[in-house]
Coordinates of C-alpha atoms in Angstrom, one line a residue:
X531 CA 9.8 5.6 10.7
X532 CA 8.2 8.6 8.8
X533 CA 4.5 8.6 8.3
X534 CA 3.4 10.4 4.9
X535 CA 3.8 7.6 2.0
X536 CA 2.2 5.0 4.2
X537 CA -0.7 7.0 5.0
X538 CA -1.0 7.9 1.5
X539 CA -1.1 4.8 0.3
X540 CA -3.2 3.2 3.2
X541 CA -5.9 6.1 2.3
X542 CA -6.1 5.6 -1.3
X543 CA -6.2 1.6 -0.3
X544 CA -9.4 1.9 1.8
X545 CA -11.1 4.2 -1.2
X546 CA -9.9 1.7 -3.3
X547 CA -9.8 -1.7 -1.9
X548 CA -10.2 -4.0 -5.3
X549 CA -6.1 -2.6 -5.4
X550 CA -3.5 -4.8 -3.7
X551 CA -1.2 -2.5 -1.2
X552 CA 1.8 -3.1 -3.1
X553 CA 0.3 -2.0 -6.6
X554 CA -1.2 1.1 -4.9
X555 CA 2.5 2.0 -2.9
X556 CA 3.8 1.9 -7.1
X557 CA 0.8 4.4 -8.2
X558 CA 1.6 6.6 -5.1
X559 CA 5.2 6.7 -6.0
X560 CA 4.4 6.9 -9.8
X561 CA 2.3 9.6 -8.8
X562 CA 4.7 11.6 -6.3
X563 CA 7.8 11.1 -9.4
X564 CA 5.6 12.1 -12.2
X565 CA 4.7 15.5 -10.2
X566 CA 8.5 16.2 -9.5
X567 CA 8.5 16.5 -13.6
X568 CA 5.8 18.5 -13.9
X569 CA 6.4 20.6 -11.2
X570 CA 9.9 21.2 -12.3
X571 CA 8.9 22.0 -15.9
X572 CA 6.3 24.5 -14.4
X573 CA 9.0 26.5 -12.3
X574 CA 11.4 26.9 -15.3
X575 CA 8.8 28.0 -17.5
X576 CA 8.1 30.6 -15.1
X577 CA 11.8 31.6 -16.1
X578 CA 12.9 30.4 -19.2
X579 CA 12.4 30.2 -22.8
X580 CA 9.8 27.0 -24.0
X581 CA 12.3 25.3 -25.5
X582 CA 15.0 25.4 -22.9
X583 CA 12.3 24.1 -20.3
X584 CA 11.3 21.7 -21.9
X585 CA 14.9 20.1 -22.6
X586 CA 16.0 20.5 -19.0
X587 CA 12.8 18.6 -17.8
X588 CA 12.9 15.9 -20.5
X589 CA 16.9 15.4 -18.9
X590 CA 15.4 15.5 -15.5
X591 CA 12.8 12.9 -16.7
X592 CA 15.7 10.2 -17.6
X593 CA 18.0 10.5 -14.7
X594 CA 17.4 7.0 -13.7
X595 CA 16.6 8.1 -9.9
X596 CA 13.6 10.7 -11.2
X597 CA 12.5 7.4 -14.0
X598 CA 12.7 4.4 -11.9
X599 CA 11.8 6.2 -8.2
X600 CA 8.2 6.0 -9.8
X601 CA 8.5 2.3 -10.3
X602 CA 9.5 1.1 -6.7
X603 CA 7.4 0.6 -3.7
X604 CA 9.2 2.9 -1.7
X605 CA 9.2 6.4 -0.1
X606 CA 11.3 8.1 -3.0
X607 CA 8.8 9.1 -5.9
X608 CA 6.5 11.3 -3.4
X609 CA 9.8 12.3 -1.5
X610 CA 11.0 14.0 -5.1
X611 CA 7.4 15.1 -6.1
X612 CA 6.9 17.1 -2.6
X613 CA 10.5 18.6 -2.5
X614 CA 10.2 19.8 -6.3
X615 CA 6.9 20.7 -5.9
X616 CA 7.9 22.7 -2.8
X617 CA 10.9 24.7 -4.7
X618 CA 8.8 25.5 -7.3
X619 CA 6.2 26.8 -5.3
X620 CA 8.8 28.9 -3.9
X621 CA 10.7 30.1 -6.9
X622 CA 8.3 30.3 -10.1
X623 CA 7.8 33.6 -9.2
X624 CA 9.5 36.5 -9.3
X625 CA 7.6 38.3 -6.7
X626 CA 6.9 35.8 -3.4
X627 CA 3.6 35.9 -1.6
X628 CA 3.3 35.4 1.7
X629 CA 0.9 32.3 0.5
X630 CA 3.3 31.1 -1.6
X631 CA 5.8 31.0 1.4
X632 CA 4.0 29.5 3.5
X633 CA 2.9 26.7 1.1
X634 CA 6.1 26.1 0.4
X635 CA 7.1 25.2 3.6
X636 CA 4.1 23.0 4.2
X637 CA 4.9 20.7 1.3
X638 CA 8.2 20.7 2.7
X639 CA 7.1 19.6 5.4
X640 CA 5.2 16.7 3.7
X641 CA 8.4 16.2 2.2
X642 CA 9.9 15.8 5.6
X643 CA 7.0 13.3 6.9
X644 CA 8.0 11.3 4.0
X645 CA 12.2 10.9 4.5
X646 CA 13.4 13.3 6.9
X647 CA 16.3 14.4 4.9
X648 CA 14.2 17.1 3.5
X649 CA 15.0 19.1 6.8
X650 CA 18.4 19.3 4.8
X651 CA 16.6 21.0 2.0
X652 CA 14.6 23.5 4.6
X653 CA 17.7 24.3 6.0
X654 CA 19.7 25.5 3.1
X655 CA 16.8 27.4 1.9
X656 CA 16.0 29.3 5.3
X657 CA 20.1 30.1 5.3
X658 CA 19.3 31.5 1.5
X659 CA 16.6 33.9 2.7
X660 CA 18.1 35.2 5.4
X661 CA 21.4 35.9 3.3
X662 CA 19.7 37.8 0.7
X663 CA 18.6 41.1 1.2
X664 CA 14.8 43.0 1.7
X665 CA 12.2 40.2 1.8
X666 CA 14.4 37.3 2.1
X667 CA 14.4 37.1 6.2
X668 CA 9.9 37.3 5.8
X669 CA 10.4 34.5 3.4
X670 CA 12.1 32.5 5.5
X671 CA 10.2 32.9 8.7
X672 CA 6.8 32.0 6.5
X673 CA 8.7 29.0 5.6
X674 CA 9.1 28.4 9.0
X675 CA 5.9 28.5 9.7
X676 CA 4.8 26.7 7.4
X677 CA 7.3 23.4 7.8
X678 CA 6.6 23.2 11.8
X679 CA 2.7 22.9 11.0
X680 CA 3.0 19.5 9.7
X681 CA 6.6 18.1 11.2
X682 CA 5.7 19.2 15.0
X683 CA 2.5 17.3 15.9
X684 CA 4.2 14.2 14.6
X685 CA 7.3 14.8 16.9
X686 CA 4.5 15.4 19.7
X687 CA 2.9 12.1 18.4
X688 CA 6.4 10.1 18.4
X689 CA 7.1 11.3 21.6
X690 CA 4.4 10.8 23.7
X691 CA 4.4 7.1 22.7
X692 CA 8.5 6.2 22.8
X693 CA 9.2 8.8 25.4
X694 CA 11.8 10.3 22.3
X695 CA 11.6 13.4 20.2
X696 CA 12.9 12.2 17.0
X697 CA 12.1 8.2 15.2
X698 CA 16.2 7.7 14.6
X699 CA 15.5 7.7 10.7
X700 CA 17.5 10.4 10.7
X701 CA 20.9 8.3 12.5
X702 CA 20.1 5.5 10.4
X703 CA 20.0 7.8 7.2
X704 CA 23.3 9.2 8.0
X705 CA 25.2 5.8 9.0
X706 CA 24.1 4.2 5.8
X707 CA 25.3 7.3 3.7
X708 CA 29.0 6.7 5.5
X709 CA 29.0 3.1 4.6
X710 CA 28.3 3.6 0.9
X711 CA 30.9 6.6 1.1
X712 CA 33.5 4.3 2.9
X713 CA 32.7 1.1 0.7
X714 CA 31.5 -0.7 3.4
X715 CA 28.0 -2.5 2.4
X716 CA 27.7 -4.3 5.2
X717 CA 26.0 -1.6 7.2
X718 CA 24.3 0.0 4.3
X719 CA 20.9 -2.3 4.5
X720 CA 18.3 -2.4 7.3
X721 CA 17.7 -5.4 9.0
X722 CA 14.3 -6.0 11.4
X723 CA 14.5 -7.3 14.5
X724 CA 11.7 -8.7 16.2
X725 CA 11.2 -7.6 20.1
X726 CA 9.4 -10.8 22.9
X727 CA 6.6 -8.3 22.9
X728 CA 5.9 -8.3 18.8
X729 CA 7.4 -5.5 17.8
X730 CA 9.5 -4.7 14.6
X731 CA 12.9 -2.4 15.4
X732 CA 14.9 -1.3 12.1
X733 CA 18.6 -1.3 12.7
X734 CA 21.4 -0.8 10.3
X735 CA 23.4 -4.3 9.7
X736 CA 26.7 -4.7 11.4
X737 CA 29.8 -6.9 11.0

């Protein structure tokens, strides 16, 4: 599917090997969910009063998705670190750098490598640079540059070995969000289907 978290935790796993793999996915997404709240504290500071940062992040910090994504052994934690960390990279301040565009865009990209709806992020926020006036369209073009340095060689990768551009998270992402729209849970869960040659292909349930 998408790349990032696993290679995350696989890297952290070989430093530290006395750590089982599941303990160390937790720490990464402990880690990745604990950034999200820092990062978002440090761009409204940038901002805001002390005291009005501070009470928007602590809110932040007990949503139950920004609290218990850093308890699960899955992809959302470092998702929601790398997007925040991303916008805040972006926004904090007033005056953009061509560094801090470009940044920006590669920790989207991260973002992307670790659930591809971040692309949905990356496209709202090129559309909001281009809209606004002076500097916006240089902004968004760094970002551009910045989110194809990461996402790109691992469509190369996925495509020289299934002959395919994309990994179809992407379709799968999309038909479980109109199953838990219609109702339907039946087609909301992934279920693995193993292939006379060994391999494992994700596909969404169906009635």
């Amino acid at each position: 599917m998408t790349p990032f978290y696993p290679l995350v935790i696989g890297i952290i796993h070989r430093l530290v090997p006395a750590i089982d793999i599941e303990t160390t996915a937790r720490l990464v997404s402990f880690a990745g969910a604990t950034t999200a709240v820092i990062a978002l504290y440090w761009l409204l500071r940038g901002r805001y009063s002390l005291r009005f940062s501070f009470a928007a992040t602590l809110l932040f910090a007990l949503v139950a998705a920004a609290m218990w994504s850093g308890l699960w052994a899955l992809s959302e934690g470092l998702y929601l670190g790398l997007v925040m960390l991303g916008i805040a990279v972006l926004f904090r301040m007033q005056h953009r750098s061509w560094l801090s565009a470009g940044l920006g865009g590669f920790l989207l990209g991260l973002a992307y490598l670790t659930r591809p709806e971040a692309n949905l992020f990356v496209a709202g926020l090129i559309a909001l640079f281009f809209i606004k006036a002076r500097r916006g369209p240089k902004t968004a073009l760094l970002i551009l540059a910045g989110f194809p340095l990461v996402a790109l060689p691992y469509h190369a990768w996925v495509y020289r070995v299934t002959g395919y551009a994309g990994s179809g998270r992407m379709n799968i992402l999309l038909g479980q969000s109109q199953s838990l729209y219609e109702g339907d849970l039946s087609r909301a869960f992934l279920l693995d289907e193993v292939r006379p040659d060994g391999s494992t292909v994700s596909s969404l349930a169906r009635k």
